[in-house]
CSV table of C-alpha atoms and ligand atoms in Angstrom, one decimal:
chain,number,residue,atom,x,y,z
A,1,MET,CA,-19.6,-18.1,-18.4
A,2,SER,CA,-17.4,-18.3,-21.5
A,3,SER,CA,-14.2,-19.4,-19.8
A,4,LEU,CA,-14.6,-22.9,-18.6
A,5,LYS,CA,-11.0,-23.7,-18.0
A,6,LEU,CA,-10.1,-20.8,-15.7
A,7,ALA,CA,-8.3,-21.6,-12.5
A,8,ALA,CA,-10.5,-18.9,-11.0
A,9,ILE,CA,-13.5,-21.2,-11.4
A,10,THR,CA,-12.2,-24.7,-11.5
A,11,LYS,CA,-10.7,-25.1,-8.1
A,12,THR,CA,-13.3,-26.2,-5.6
A,13,ARG,CA,-11.7,-25.5,-2.2
A,14,ARG,CA,-12.4,-21.9,-1.1
A,15,THR,CA,-9.4,-19.7,-1.2
A,16,VAL,CA,-8.4,-18.2,2.2
A,17,VAL,CA,-6.0,-15.3,2.1
A,18,GLN,CA,-4.2,-14.8,5.4
A,19,VAL,CA,-2.9,-11.3,6.1
A,20,GLY,CA,-1.6,-10.9,9.6
A,21,GLU,CA,-4.2,-12.3,11.9
A,22,VAL,CA,-7.0,-12.1,9.4
A,23,LYS,CA,-8.1,-14.9,7.2
A,24,ILE,CA,-10.0,-13.4,4.3
A,25,GLY,CA,-12.5,-16.0,3.0
A,26,ARG,CA,-13.0,-17.4,6.5
A,27,ASP,CA,-13.3,-14.4,8.9
A,28,LEU,CA,-15.3,-11.2,8.2
A,29,ALA,CA,-12.5,-8.9,7.0
A,30,VAL,CA,-13.0,-5.2,7.7
A,31,ILE,CA,-10.7,-2.8,5.8
A,32,ALA,CA,-11.2,0.9,6.7
A,33,GLY,CA,-9.4,4.2,6.3
A,34,PRO,CA,-9.2,7.3,4.2
A,35,CYS,CA,-9.5,7.5,0.5
A,36,SER,CA,-6.1,9.0,0.3
A,37,VAL,CA,-3.2,9.6,2.6
A,38,GLU,CA,-3.0,13.3,3.1
A,39,SER,CA,-0.8,13.8,6.2
A,40,GLU,CA,0.7,11.9,9.0
A,41,ALA,CA,-1.8,13.1,11.6
A,42,GLN,CA,-4.8,12.5,9.4
A,43,THR,CA,-3.7,8.9,8.6
A,44,ILE,CA,-2.5,7.9,12.0
A,45,GLU,CA,-5.5,9.4,13.8
A,46,THR,CA,-7.9,7.7,11.4
A,47,ALA,CA,-6.0,4.4,11.7
A,48,ARG,CA,-6.3,4.6,15.5
A,49,ALA,CA,-10.0,5.3,15.3
A,50,VAL,CA,-10.8,2.4,12.9
A,51,LYS,CA,-8.6,0.1,14.9
A,52,SER,CA,-10.4,0.8,18.2
A,53,ALA,CA,-13.7,0.3,16.4
A,54,GLY,CA,-12.6,-3.1,15.3
A,55,ALA,CA,-11.1,-2.8,11.8
A,56,ASP,CA,-8.7,-5.5,10.7
A,57,MET,CA,-6.7,-3.5,8.1
A,58,LEU,CA,-6.0,0.1,7.1
A,59,ARG,CA,-6.7,1.4,3.6
A,60,GLY,CA,-5.3,4.5,2.1
A,61,GLY,CA,-4.2,5.6,-1.3
A,62,ALA,CA,-0.7,7.1,-2.0
A,63,PHE,CA,-1.4,7.0,-5.7
A,64,LYS,CA,-4.9,8.3,-6.7
A,65,PRO,CA,-6.5,7.7,-10.1
A,66,ARG,CA,-8.4,11.0,-10.4
A,67,THR,CA,-10.8,12.0,-13.1
A,68,SER,CA,-9.0,15.3,-13.5
A,69,PRO,CA,-5.3,15.6,-13.8
A,70,TYR,CA,-5.5,18.8,-11.7
A,71,SER,CA,-7.0,17.0,-8.7
A,72,PHE,CA,-4.9,15.8,-5.8
A,73,GLN,CA,-2.9,12.8,-7.1
A,74,GLY,CA,-1.7,11.4,-3.8
A,75,LEU,CA,1.6,11.8,-1.9
A,76,GLY,CA,3.4,8.9,-3.6
A,77,ILE,CA,6.3,7.5,-1.7
A,78,GLY,CA,5.7,10.0,1.1
A,79,GLY,CA,2.2,8.6,1.5
A,80,LEU,CA,3.6,5.0,1.6
A,81,ARG,CA,6.0,6.1,4.4
A,82,ILE,CA,3.1,7.5,6.4
A,83,LEU,CA,1.2,4.2,5.9
A,84,GLU,CA,4.3,2.3,7.1
A,85,LYS,CA,4.3,4.5,10.2
A,86,ALA,CA,0.6,4.0,10.8
A,87,LYS,CA,1.1,0.2,10.6
A,88,ARG,CA,3.9,0.4,13.1
A,89,GLU,CA,1.8,2.4,15.5
A,90,THR,CA,-1.4,0.4,15.2
A,91,GLY,CA,-0.4,-3.0,13.9
A,92,LEU,CA,-2.9,-2.8,11.1
A,93,PRO,CA,-1.8,-4.3,7.8
A,94,ILE,CA,-2.0,-1.9,4.8
A,95,VAL,CA,-4.1,-2.0,1.7
A,96,THR,CA,-3.0,0.5,-0.9
A,97,GLU,CA,-3.5,1.0,-4.6
A,98,VAL,CA,-0.9,0.7,-7.3
A,99,LEU,CA,-1.5,2.3,-10.7
A,100,ASP,CA,1.6,1.6,-12.7
A,101,PRO,CA,3.3,-1.7,-13.5
A,102,ARG,CA,6.7,0.1,-13.0
A,103,ASP,CA,5.8,0.8,-9.4
A,104,VAL,CA,4.6,-2.6,-8.3
A,105,SER,CA,7.8,-4.1,-7.0
A,106,TRP,CA,8.6,-1.2,-4.6
A,107,VAL,CA,5.0,-0.4,-3.6
A,108,ALA,CA,4.7,-4.1,-2.7
A,109,GLU,CA,7.4,-3.5,0.0
A,110,PHE,CA,4.9,-1.2,1.8
A,111,ALA,CA,1.7,-3.0,1.1
A,112,ASP,CA,0.2,-6.1,2.7
A,113,ILE,CA,-2.4,-6.1,0.0
A,114,LEU,CA,-2.1,-4.4,-3.4
A,115,GLN,CA,-5.3,-2.8,-4.6
A,116,ILE,CA,-6.2,-2.7,-8.3
A,117,GLY,CA,-8.8,0.0,-8.9
A,118,THR,CA,-11.9,-0.2,-11.0
A,119,ARG,CA,-10.2,1.9,-13.8
A,120,ASN,CA,-7.3,-0.5,-14.0
A,121,MET,CA,-9.2,-3.8,-13.8
A,122,GLN,CA,-8.3,-4.6,-17.4
A,123,ASN,CA,-4.8,-3.1,-17.4
A,124,PHE,CA,-3.3,-6.5,-18.3
A,125,SER,CA,0.4,-5.5,-17.8
A,126,LEU,CA,-0.4,-4.3,-14.3
A,127,LEU,CA,-2.3,-7.5,-13.6
A,128,LYS,CA,0.6,-9.6,-14.7
A,129,GLU,CA,3.0,-7.5,-12.6
A,130,VAL,CA,1.0,-7.8,-9.4
A,131,GLY,CA,0.7,-11.5,-10.2
A,132,ARG,CA,4.5,-11.7,-9.8
A,133,SER,CA,4.6,-9.4,-6.7
A,134,GLY,CA,4.3,-12.0,-4.0
A,135,ARG,CA,1.5,-10.0,-2.4
A,136,PRO,CA,-2.2,-10.6,-2.1
A,137,VAL,CA,-4.2,-8.5,-4.5
A,138,LEU,CA,-7.6,-6.8,-4.0
A,139,LEU,CA,-9.1,-6.7,-7.5
A,140,LYS,CA,-11.9,-4.2,-7.9
A,141,ARG,CA,-14.6,-4.9,-10.5
A,142,GLY,CA,-14.4,-2.6,-13.5
A,143,MET,CA,-17.3,-0.2,-13.4
A,144,TYR,CA,-18.5,-1.4,-16.8
A,145,SER,CA,-17.5,-5.0,-16.4
A,146,THR,CA,-19.3,-8.3,-16.4
A,147,LEU,CA,-18.5,-11.0,-13.9
A,148,ASP,CA,-16.9,-13.0,-16.7
A,149,GLU,CA,-14.6,-10.2,-17.6
A,150,TRP,CA,-13.8,-9.7,-13.9
A,151,LEU,CA,-12.9,-13.3,-13.4
A,152,ASN,CA,-10.7,-13.3,-16.5
A,153,CYS,CA,-8.8,-10.5,-14.9
A,154,ALA,CA,-8.4,-12.5,-11.7
A,155,GLU,CA,-7.1,-15.2,-13.9
A,156,TYR,CA,-4.3,-12.9,-15.2
A,157,ILE,CA,-3.1,-12.7,-11.6
A,158,LEU,CA,-3.5,-16.3,-10.8
A,159,SER,CA,-1.8,-17.5,-13.9
A,160,GLU,CA,1.3,-15.6,-12.9
A,161,GLY,CA,1.5,-17.9,-9.9
A,162,ASN,CA,-0.2,-15.6,-7.3
A,163,PRO,CA,-3.1,-17.5,-5.7
A,164,ASP,CA,-4.1,-14.7,-3.3
A,165,VAL,CA,-6.7,-12.8,-5.1
A,166,ILE,CA,-9.6,-11.1,-3.3
A,167,LEU,CA,-12.4,-9.7,-5.5
A,168,CYS,CA,-14.1,-6.4,-4.6
A,169,GLU,CA,-17.5,-5.4,-5.9
A,170,ARG,CA,-17.5,-1.5,-5.8
A,171,GLY,CA,-20.6,-0.7,-7.8
A,172,ILE,CA,-21.2,-0.5,-11.5
A,173,ARG,CA,-22.4,2.4,-13.8
A,174,THR,CA,-26.2,2.4,-14.4
A,175,PHE,CA,-28.7,5.1,-15.4
A,176,GLU,CA,-29.3,5.9,-11.7
A,177,THR,CA,-27.7,9.2,-10.5
A,178,TYR,CA,-28.8,9.4,-6.8
A,179,THR,CA,-26.1,6.9,-6.0
A,180,ARG,CA,-22.6,7.3,-7.3
A,181,ASN,CA,-22.7,3.8,-8.8
A,182,THR,CA,-25.1,0.9,-8.3
A,183,LEU,CA,-24.0,-1.8,-5.8
A,184,ASP,CA,-24.5,-5.1,-7.5
A,185,LEU,CA,-25.2,-7.1,-4.4
A,186,SER,CA,-26.2,-10.1,-6.4
A,187,ALA,CA,-22.5,-10.3,-7.4
A,188,VAL,CA,-21.8,-11.7,-3.9
A,189,PRO,CA,-23.8,-14.9,-4.1
A,190,ALA,CA,-23.1,-15.1,-7.9
A,191,ILE,CA,-19.3,-15.0,-7.3
A,192,ARG,CA,-19.7,-17.5,-4.5
A,193,GLU,CA,-21.4,-19.9,-7.1
A,194,LEU,CA,-18.8,-19.2,-9.8
A,195,THR,CA,-15.4,-19.1,-8.0
A,196,HIS,CA,-13.5,-20.2,-4.9
A,197,LEU,CA,-12.1,-16.6,-4.5
A,198,PRO,CA,-13.1,-14.4,-1.6
A,199,ILE,CA,-15.3,-11.4,-2.3
A,200,VAL,CA,-15.6,-8.2,-0.3
A,201,ILE,CA,-17.8,-5.2,-1.1
A,202,ASP,CA,-17.0,-1.5,-1.1
A,203,PRO,CA,-20.1,0.3,0.2
A,204,THR,CA,-18.4,3.7,-0.2
A,205,HIS,CA,-17.7,4.0,-3.9
A,206,SER,CA,-20.8,2.0,-4.8
A,207,THR,CA,-23.2,4.4,-3.0
A,208,GLY,CA,-21.2,7.6,-2.7
A,209,ARG,CA,-23.4,8.5,0.3
A,210,PRO,CA,-22.4,8.0,3.9
A,211,SER,CA,-26.0,7.4,4.9
A,212,LEU,CA,-26.2,4.3,2.7
A,213,ILE,CA,-22.9,2.7,3.8
A,214,GLU,CA,-24.2,1.0,6.9
A,215,PRO,CA,-27.4,-0.5,5.3
A,216,MET,CA,-25.4,-1.8,2.3
A,217,SER,CA,-22.7,-3.2,4.5
A,218,LEU,CA,-25.2,-5.1,6.6
A,219,ALA,CA,-26.9,-6.3,3.4
A,220,ALA,CA,-23.5,-7.5,2.1
A,221,VAL,CA,-22.9,-9.5,5.3
A,222,ALA,CA,-26.4,-11.0,5.0
A,223,ALA,CA,-25.6,-11.9,1.4
A,224,GLY,CA,-22.5,-13.8,2.5
A,225,ALA,CA,-19.7,-11.3,1.7
A,226,ASP,CA,-16.2,-12.0,3.1
A,227,GLY,CA,-15.7,-8.4,4.2
A,228,ILE,CA,-16.0,-4.8,3.4
A,229,ILE,CA,-13.6,-2.0,2.4
A,230,VAL,CA,-14.9,1.3,3.6
A,231,GLU,CA,-13.7,4.9,3.6
A,232,VAL,CA,-13.4,6.6,7.0
A,233,HIS,CA,-11.8,10.1,7.5
A,234,TRP,CA,-11.1,11.8,10.7
A,235,ARG,CA,-12.6,15.0,9.3
A,236,PRO,CA,-14.6,14.1,6.2
A,237,GLU,CA,-15.3,17.7,5.2
A,238,GLU,CA,-11.5,18.4,4.9
A,239,ALA,CA,-10.8,15.3,2.8
A,240,LEU,CA,-8.8,16.0,-0.4
A,241,CYS,CA,-10.4,13.1,-2.2
A,242,ASP,CA,-13.9,11.7,-2.0
A,243,ALA,CA,-14.9,14.1,0.8
A,244,ASP,CA,-18.7,13.6,0.3
A,245,GLN,CA,-18.7,9.9,0.8
A,246,ALA,CA,-16.4,9.3,3.8
A,247,MET,CA,-17.8,8.0,7.1
A,248,THR,CA,-16.8,9.7,10.3
A,249,PRO,CA,-15.1,7.6,12.9
A,250,ALA,CA,-18.2,7.7,15.0
A,251,GLY,CA,-20.4,6.5,12.2
A,252,PHE,CA,-17.9,3.7,11.5
A,253,THR,CA,-17.9,2.7,15.2
A,254,GLY,CA,-21.7,2.6,15.2
A,255,MET,CA,-21.8,0.4,12.2
A,256,MET,CA,-19.2,-2.0,13.6
A,257,ASN,CA,-21.3,-2.5,16.7
A,258,ARG,CA,-23.9,-4.1,14.4
A,259,LEU,CA,-21.8,-5.6,11.6
A,260,ARG,CA,-19.9,-8.3,13.5
A,261,PRO,CA,-23.0,-9.4,15.6
A,262,LEU,CA,-24.9,-9.8,12.3
A,263,ARG,CA,-22.1,-12.0,10.9
A,264,THR,CA,-22.2,-14.1,14.1
A,265,PHE,CA,-26.0,-14.3,13.8
A,266,MET,CA,-25.7,-15.4,10.1
A,267,GLU,CA,-23.2,-18.1,11.0
A,268,LYS,CA,-25.7,-19.6,13.5
A,269,LEU,CA,-28.7,-19.8,11.1
A,270,PRO,CA,-29.8,-23.3,10.4
A,271,ALA,CA,-28.3,-24.8,7.2
B,301,PEP,C1,-10.5,3.9,-3.9
B,301,PEP,O1,-10.6,2.8,-3.3
B,301,PEP,O2,-10.2,5.0,-3.4
B,301,PEP,C2,-10.8,4.0,-5.4
B,301,PEP,C3,-10.3,4.9,-6.2
B,301,PEP,O3,-11.7,3.0,-5.7
B,301,PEP,P1,-12.3,2.6,-7.2
B,301,PEP,O4,-11.1,2.1,-8.0
B,301,PEP,O5,-13.3,1.5,-6.8
B,301,PEP,O6,-13.0,3.8,-7.7
B,302,MN,MN1,-12.0,6.9,-2.8
């Protein structure tokens, strides 16, 4: 690593980010929900389904970073109000992406965790702004970024006085085309070696294939990940964003029946 003096790597005690009841970095944190907030019914029904399957937090984008400017861009403030309602109805804390430094202070009023997407990992003014937001930040790895670059981005947030950074491995670009990206599972133990910050994995954007989500989630738990963030949609075929990769509520429920028991098993393995 080039950056020997980073706070991201020098502190020795593991960072635990508490959000509601969940202690990310100690418990297995499961964040689930649609790619984007599309309607009240879609969001609230999905929230209820993931909650009853055992999710700890609800994800959902109100601002979507789309490849095409003509694709659905998210509902904006209307989407945040729907998330607020879903939180009121289910008790699930909210993880939602912020794209623009000018929106951070007011999006933070709706978000329990602010998500920085892969495309914005090195948006330094955005990183500084979320560093001053008073909210935990889920920092996704840039799709072309090294671990060193990623940790330097975490440092931008930490250096503004925000200690609550959660790293998220969401797959990197390789020559492989069968999967949407390539999940760098080795990032989990590598990050564990390098930093005190918690790491979760995103099995959805890394694989782009619902059939691969469960095996990679189980593998991430076996590798020591602190949690997962996964896309679940009440009717995947109708999703306005990332329709091909969303899990059904039934698929998610099945996975959850195996994920937490695997974590319990891992914790009981001899040292
Ligand atoms: C998302 O979580 O919906 C998303 C856009 O993720 P990423 O930034 O990893 O592509
Ligand atoms: Mn998505």
